[in-house]
Coordinates of C-alpha atoms in Angstrom, one line a residue:
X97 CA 33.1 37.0 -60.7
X98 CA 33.1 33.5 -61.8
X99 CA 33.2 32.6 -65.3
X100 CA 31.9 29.8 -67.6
X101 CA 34.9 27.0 -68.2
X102 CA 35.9 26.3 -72.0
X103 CA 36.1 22.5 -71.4
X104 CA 32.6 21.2 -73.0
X105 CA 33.2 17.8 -71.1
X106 CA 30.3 16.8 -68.8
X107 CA 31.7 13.7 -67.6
X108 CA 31.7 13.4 -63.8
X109 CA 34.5 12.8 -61.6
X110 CA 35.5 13.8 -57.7
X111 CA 36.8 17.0 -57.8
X112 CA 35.7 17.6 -61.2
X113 CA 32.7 19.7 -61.9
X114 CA 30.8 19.0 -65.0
X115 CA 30.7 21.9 -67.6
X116 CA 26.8 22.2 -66.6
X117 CA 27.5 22.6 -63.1
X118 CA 30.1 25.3 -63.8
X119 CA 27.6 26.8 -65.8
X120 CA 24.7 26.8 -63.1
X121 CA 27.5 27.6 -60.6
X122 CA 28.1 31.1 -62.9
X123 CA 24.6 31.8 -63.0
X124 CA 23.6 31.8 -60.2
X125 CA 26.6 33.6 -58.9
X126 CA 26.1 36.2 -61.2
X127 CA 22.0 36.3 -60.0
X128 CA 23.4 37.0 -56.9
X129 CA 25.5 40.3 -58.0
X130 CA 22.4 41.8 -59.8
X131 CA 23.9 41.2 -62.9
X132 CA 20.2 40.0 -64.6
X133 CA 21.3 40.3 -68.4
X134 CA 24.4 39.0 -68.0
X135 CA 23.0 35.8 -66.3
X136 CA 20.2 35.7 -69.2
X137 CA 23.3 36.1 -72.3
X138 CA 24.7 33.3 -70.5
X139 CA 21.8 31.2 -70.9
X140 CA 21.0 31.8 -73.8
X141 CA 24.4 31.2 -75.4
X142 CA 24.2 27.8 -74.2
X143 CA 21.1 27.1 -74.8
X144 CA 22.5 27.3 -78.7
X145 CA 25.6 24.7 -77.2
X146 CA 23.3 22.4 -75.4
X147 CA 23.5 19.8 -77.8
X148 CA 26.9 18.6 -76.8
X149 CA 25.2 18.0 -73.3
X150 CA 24.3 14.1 -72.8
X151 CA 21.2 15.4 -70.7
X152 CA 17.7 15.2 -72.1
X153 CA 16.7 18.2 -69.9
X154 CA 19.7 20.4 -70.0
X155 CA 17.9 22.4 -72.8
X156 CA 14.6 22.9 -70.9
X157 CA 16.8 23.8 -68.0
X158 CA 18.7 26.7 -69.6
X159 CA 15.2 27.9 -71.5
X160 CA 13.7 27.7 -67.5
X161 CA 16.2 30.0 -65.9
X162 CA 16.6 32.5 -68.7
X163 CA 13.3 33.2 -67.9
X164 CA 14.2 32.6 -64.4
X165 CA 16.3 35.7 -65.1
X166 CA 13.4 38.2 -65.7
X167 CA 11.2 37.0 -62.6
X168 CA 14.3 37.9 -60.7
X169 CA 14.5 41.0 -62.1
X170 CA 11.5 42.4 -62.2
X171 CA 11.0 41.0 -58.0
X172 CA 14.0 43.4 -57.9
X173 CA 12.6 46.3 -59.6
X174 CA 9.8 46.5 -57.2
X175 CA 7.2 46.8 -60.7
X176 CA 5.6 43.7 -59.4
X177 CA 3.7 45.4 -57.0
X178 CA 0.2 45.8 -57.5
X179 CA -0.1 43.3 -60.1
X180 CA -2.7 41.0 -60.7
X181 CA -2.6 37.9 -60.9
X182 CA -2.8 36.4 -64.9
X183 CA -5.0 33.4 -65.5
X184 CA -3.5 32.5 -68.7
X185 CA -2.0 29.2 -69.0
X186 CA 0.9 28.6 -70.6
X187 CA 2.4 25.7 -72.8
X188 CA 5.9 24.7 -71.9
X189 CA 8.7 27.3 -72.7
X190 CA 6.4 29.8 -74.0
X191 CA 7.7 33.1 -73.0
X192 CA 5.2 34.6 -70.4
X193 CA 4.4 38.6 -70.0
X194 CA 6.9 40.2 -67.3
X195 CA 3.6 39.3 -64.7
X196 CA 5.6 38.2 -61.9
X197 CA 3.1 35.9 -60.3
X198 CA 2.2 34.6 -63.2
X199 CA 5.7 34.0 -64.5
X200 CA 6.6 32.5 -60.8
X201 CA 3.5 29.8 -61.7
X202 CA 5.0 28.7 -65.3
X203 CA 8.5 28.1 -63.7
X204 CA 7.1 26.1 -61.0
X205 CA 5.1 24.4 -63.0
X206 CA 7.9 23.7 -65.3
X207 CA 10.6 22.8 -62.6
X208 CA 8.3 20.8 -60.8
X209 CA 7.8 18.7 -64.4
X210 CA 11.5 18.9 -64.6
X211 CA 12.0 17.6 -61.2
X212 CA 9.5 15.2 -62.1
X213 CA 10.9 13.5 -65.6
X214 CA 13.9 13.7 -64.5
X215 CA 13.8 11.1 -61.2
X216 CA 11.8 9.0 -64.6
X217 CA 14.7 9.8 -66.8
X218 CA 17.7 8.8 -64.0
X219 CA 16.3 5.5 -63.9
X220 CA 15.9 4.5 -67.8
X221 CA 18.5 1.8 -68.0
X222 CA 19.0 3.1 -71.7
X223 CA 20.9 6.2 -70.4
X224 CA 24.4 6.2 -69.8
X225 CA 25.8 6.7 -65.9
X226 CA 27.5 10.4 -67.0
X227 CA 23.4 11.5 -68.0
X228 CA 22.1 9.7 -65.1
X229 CA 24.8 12.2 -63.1
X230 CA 23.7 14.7 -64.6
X231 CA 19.7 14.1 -64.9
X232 CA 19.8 13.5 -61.1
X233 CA 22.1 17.2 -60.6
X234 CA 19.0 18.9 -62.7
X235 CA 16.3 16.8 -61.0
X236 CA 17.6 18.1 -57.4
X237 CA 18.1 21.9 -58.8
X238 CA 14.5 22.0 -60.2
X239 CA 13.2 21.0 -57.0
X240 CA 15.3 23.1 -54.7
X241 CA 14.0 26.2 -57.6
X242 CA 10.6 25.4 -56.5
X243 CA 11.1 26.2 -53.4
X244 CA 13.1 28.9 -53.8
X245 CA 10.4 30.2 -55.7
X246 CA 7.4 29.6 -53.2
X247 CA 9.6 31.8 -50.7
X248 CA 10.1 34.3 -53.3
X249 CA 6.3 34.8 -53.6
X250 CA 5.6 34.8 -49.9
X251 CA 8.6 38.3 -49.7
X252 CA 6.4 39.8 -52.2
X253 CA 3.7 38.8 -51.0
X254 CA 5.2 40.8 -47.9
X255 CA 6.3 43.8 -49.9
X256 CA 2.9 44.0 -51.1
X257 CA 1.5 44.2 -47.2
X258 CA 4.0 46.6 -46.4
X259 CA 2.8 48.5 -49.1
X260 CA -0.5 48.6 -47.9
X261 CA 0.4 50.5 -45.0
X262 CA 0.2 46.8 -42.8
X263 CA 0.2 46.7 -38.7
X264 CA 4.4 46.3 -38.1
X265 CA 3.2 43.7 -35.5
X266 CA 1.7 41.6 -37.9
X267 CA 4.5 42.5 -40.8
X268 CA 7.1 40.9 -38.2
X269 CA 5.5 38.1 -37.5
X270 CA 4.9 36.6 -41.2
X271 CA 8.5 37.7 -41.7
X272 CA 9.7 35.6 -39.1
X273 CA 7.8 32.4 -40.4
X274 CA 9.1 33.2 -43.5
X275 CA 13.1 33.1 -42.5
X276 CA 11.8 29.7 -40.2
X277 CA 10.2 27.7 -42.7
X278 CA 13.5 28.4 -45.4
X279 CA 16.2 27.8 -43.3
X280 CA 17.2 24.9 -44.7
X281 CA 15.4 25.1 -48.1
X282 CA 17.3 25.0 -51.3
X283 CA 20.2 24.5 -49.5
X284 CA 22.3 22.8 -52.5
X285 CA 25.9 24.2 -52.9
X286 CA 25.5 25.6 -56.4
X287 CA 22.3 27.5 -55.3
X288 CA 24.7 28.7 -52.0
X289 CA 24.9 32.7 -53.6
X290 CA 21.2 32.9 -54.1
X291 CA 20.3 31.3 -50.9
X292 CA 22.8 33.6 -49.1
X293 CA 21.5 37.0 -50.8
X294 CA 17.8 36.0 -50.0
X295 CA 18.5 35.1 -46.3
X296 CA 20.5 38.6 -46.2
X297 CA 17.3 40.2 -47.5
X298 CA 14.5 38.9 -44.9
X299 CA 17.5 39.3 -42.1
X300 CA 17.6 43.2 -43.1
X301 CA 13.8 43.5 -43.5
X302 CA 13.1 41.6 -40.4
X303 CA 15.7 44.0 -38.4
X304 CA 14.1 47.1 -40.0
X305 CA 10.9 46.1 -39.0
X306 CA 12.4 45.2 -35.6
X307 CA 13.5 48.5 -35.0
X308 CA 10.3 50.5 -36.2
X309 CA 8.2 48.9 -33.6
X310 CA 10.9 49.5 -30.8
X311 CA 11.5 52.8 -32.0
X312 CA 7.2 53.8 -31.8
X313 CA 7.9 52.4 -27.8
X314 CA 11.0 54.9 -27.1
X315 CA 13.2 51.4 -26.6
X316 CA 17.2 53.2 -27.1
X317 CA 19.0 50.4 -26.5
X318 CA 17.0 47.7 -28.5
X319 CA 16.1 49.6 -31.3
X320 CA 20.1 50.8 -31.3
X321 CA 21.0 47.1 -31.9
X322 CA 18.3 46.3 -34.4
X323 CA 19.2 49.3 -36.7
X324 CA 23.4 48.3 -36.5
X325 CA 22.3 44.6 -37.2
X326 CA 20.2 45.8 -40.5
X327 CA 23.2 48.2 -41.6
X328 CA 25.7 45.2 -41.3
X329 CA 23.3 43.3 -43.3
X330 CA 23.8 46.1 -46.3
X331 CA 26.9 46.4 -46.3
X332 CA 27.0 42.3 -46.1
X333 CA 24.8 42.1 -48.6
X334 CA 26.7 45.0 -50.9
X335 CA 30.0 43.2 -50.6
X336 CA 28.6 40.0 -52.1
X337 CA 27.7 42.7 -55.2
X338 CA 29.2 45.0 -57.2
X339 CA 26.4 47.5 -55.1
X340 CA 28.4 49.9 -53.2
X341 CA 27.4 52.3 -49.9
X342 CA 24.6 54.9 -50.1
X343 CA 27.2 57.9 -50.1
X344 CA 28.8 56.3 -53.3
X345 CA 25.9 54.6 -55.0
X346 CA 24.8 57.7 -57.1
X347 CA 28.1 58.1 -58.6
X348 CA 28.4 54.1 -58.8
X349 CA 25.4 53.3 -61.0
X350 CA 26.0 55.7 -63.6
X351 CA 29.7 54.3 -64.2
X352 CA 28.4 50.5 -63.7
X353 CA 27.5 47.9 -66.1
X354 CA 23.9 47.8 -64.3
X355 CA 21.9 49.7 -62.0
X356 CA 21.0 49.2 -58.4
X357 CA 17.8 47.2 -57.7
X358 CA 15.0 49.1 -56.8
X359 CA 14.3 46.8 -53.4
X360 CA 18.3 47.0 -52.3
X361 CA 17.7 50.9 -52.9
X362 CA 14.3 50.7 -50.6
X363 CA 15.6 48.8 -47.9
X364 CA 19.0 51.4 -47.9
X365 CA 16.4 54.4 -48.1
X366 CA 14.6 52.7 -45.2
X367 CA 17.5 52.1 -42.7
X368 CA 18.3 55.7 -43.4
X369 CA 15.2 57.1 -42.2
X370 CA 14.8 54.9 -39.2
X371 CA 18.3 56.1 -38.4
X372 CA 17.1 59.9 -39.1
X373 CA 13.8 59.0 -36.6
X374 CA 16.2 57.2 -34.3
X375 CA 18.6 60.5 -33.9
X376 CA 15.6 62.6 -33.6
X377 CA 14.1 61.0 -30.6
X378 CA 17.2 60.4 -28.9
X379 CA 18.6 63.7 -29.7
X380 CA 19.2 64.8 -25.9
X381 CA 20.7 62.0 -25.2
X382 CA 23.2 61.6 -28.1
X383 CA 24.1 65.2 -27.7
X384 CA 25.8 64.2 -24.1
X385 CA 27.4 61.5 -25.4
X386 CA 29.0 63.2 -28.7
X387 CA 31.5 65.3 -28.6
X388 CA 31.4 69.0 -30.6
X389 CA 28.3 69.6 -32.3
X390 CA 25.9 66.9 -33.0
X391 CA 23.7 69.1 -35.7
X392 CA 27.0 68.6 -37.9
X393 CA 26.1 64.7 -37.3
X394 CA 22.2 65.0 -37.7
X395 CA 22.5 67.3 -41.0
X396 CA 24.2 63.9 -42.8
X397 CA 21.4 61.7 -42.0
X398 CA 18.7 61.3 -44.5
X399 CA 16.1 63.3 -43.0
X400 CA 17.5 65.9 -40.8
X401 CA 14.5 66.4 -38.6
X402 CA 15.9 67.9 -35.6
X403 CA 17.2 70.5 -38.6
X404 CA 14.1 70.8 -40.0
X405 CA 12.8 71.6 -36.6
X406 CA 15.0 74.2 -35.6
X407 CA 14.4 75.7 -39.2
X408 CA 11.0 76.1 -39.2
X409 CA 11.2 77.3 -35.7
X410 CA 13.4 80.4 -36.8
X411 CA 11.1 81.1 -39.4
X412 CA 8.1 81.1 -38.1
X413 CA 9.0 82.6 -35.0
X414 CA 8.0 79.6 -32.4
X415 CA 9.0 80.1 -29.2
X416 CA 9.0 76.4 -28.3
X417 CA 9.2 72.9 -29.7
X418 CA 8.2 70.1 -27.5
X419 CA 8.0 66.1 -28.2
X420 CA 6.4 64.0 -25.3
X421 CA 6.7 60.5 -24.8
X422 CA 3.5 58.6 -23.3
X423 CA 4.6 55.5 -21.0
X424 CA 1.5 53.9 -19.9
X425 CA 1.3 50.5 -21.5
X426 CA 5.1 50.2 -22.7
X427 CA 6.4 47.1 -23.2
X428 CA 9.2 47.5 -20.8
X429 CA 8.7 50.1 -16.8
X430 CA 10.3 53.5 -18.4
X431 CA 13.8 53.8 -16.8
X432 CA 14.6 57.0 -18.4
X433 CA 17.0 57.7 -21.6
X434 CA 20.0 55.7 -21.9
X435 CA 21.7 52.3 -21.1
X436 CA 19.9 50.6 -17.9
X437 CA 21.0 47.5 -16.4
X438 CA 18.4 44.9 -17.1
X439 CA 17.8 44.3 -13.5
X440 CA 17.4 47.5 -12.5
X441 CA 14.7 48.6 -10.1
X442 CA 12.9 51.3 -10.8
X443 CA 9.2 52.4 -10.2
X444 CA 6.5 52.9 -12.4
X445 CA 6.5 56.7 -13.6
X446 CA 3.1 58.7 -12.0
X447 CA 1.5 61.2 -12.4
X448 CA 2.8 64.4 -14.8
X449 CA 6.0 62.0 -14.9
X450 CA 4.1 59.2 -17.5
X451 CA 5.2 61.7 -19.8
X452 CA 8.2 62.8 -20.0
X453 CA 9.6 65.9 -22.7
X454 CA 11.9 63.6 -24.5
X455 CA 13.1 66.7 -26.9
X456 CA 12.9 70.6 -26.4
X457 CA 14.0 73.1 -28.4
X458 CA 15.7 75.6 -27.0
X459 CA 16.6 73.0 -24.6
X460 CA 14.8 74.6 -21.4
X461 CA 12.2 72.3 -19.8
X462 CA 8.4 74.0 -19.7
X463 CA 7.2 75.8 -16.6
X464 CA 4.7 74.2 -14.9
X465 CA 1.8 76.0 -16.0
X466 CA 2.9 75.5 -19.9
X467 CA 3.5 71.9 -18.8
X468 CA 0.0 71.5 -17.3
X469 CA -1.5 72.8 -20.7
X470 CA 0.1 70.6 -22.8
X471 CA -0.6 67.5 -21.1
X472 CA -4.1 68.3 -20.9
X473 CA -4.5 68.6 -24.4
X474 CA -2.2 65.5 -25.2
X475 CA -4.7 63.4 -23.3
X476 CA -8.0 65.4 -25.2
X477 CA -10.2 62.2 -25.4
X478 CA -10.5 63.6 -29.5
X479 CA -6.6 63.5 -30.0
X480 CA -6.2 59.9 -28.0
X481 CA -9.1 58.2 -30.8
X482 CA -8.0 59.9 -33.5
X483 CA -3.9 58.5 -33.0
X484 CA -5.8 54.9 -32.5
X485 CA -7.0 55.3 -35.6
X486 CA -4.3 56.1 -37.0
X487 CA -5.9 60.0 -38.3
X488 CA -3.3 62.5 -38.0
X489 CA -5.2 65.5 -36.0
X490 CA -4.0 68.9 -35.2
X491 CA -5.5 70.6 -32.1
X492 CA -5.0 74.4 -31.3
X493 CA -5.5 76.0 -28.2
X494 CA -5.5 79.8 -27.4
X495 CA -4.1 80.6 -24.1
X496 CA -5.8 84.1 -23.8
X497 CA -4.7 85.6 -20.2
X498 CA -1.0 84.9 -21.8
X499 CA -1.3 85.2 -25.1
X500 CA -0.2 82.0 -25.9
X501 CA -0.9 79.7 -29.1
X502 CA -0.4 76.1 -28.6
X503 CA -0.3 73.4 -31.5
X504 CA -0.2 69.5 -30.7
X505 CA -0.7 66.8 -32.4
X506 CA 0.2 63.0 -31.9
X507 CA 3.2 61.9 -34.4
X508 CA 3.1 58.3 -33.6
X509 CA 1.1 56.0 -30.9
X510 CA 3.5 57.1 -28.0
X511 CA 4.7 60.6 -29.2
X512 CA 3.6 63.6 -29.5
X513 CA 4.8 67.1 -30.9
X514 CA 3.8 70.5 -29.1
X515 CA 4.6 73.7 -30.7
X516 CA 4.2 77.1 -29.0
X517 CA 3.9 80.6 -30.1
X518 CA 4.0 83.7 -27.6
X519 CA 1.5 85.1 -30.1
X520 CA -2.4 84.5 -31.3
X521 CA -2.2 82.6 -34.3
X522 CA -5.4 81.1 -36.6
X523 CA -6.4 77.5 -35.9
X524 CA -6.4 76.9 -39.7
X525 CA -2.6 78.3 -40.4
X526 CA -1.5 76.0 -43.3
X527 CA 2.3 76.6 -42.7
X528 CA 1.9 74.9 -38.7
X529 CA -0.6 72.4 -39.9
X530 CA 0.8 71.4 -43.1
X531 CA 4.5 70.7 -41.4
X532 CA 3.3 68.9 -38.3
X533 CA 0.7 66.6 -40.9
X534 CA 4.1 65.8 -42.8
X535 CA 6.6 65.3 -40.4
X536 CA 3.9 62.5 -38.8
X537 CA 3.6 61.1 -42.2
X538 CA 7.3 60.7 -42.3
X539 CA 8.1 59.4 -39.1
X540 CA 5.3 56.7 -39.3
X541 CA 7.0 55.9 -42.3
X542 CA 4.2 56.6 -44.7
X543 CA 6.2 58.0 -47.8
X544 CA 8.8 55.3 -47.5
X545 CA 6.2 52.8 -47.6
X546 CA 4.9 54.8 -50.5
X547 CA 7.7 54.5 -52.3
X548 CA 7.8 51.2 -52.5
X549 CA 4.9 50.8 -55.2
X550 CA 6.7 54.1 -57.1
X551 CA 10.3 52.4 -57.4
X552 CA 12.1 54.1 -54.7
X553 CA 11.0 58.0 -56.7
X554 CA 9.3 59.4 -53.8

């Protein structure tokens, strides 16, 4: 961790930084590892020294960023969300409540001034060439700040769609414009461990996203590459930090000098259930390609759905547990599970064969007559409206010759879930209902979305 130099010198000379660039050059590094009070002490221990600085703005500077420090913590903490936006005005270096739109409007308003008086400051021939150094350095900072702030509002802005339950579509492409239009904003070297945590941040979002929408469309390979992508990202992202890996962090952040941010903790929890859906609807597949068992595998992800399958099967006595894929309309002609050369002929599925049983527990296929059943009441007119609107339905159907119960219910756009029971059971049984309603709410990522408004407790 870099810390500040003794030397109170601010001349300028190649090779040489100034002591306020050393000092920026800590602070921001130590933004960058989370490390929020420790960034603020920092500033405001010089802010008691900044007499010795030549600069006329040095000391608006250091007031700016320790309360830089608390907009970057609380955009962190996720407790942003939901706020309104404050109307009060503020007069220069007047601490503002933790609001962080309204906090983000007072430092822009104050760097832009900085930015401003400074360029007016540079130029006063009364100043010496050291100050003039120095006035410029600020000047460029406190305009870069702005717009590092501007693309801080438009991520939370972001967060705050996401949290409103926001078409993925849409989510993906205002994340995209986001990482276009900051590419090569505040791009000065001292702001370099800021700029590199926030471009890690949309990168992993923008992955995660990614992989949700080609996960809803059955895509293996695609959504495969998105999902390692994002978890190279965290682990990027965690090396620049003192954050460590999920499997550590619980034993980490009571031992460390300060917790893990709610949002790095979000975008972990995310990952881990996409990776959870990701092994549930490619479960067939990966258990051909892993060798001994893959429940032992499954049972370490964060939601062990293929385990909480086979559990409530056992205990409720289903004879069958059925997930179907629906491929009219996908993106790409369905070629089957697997790796598939891109240029790979194959026909468009037909018939019975647009929807294929993509899990089955136990692992027999359905006869033909079970088979017909369930694809009739996967394509109910009542189920196909309510999945467009997004309702989660359960439909029962009473097989009476043989004394069959059927349960099925769309999970997402393209999948559904059939459960069977060799046995009459009531249409309204809470215990089949309630766990079919849940594990659609998981797996469209509703409660992960949820949690982003409740700090990551949900």
């Amino acid at each position: 961790m870099a810390t500040t130099p003794n030397s109170s010198s601010s001349a300028s000379s190649p090779g040489r930084q100034t002591r306020e660039e050393s000092v920026l050059e800590s602070f921001f590094i130590l933004i960058s590892q989370f490390s929020f009070d420790k960034a603020k002490d920092l500033m405001d221990k010089e802010k008691e020294m900044h007499k010795i600085s030549g600069s006329t703005s040095w000391g608006t500077v250091l007031q700016c960023l320790s309360q830089f420090t608390i907009a970057e913590k609380v955009y962190m903490s996720l407790s942003s969300l939901g706020q309104k936006t404050s109307t009060i005005r503020f007069t220069p270096i007047v601490r503002p409540k933790e609001n962080l739109r309204t906090l983000y409007h007072f430092l822009t308003q104050e760097f832009h001034r900085l930015e401003e008086a400074s360029h007016q400051d540079s130029t006063n021939i009364v100043n010496s060439i050291q100050s003039s150094d120095i006035e410029i350095l600020l000047s460029h900072i406190s305009g870069q700040l702005c717009q590092y702030i501007a693309a801080r509002q438009n991520m939370a802005d972001l967060y705050e769609s996401v949290s409103r339950h926001g078409y993925f579509e849409d989510l993906v492409a205002k994340l995209s414009d986001i990482i276009f239009s900051n590419n090569k904003t505040f791009h000065h070297p001292l702001l370099s461990p800021i700029k590199s945590s926030f471009t890690l941040e949309c990168e992993i979002m923008h992955h995660l996203l990614q992989a949700q929408l080609l996960l809803c469309d059955w895509q293996f390979l695609a959504s495969l590459l998105e999902l390692q992508q994002a978890h190279r990202g965290i682990i990027t992202w965690s090396s620049m930090t003192s954050v460590q890996q999920p499997e550590k962090s619980k034993k980490s952040s009571k031992g460390s000098g300060h917790s893990i941010p709610a949002l790095f903790q979000w975008l972990q929890k995310f990952h881990g259930l996409l990776v959870s859906k990701f092994s549930l609807y490619f479960y067939e597949m990966l258990s051909k390609q892993t060798p001994g068992d893959i429940k032992n595998l499954t049972a370490k992800t964060t939601e062990d759905f293929v385990g909480r399958l086979i559990a409530f099967q056992k205990k409720y006595d289903a004879t069958n547990i059925y997930l179907i894929l629906d491929t009219n309309g996908q993106t790409d002609i369905y070629k089957g599970p697997g790796y598939h050369h891109p240029l790979k002929y194959v026909e468009r599925p037909k018939g019975k064969d647009t929807y294929p049983f993509i899990l089955c527990l136990p692992s027999e296929k359905p006869a033909e007559n079970i088979q017909a059943c369930i694809l009739m009441m996967v394509n109910d007119r009542d189920m196909t409206e309510a999945a467009s609107n997004g309702q989660d339905r359960v439909k029962t159907f009473y097989d009476k010759p043989n004394q069959r119960t059927f349960y099925i219910s769309r999970l997402e756009q393209r999948i559904s879930i059939a459960i069977l029971f060799d046995t009459k059971k009531s249409v309204r049984d809470s215990n089949v209902n309630n766990f079919i309603v849940d594990l659609s709410s998981q797996l469209k990522c509703h409660k992960v979305i949820a949690s982003l408004k409740l700090g990551v407790k949900a």
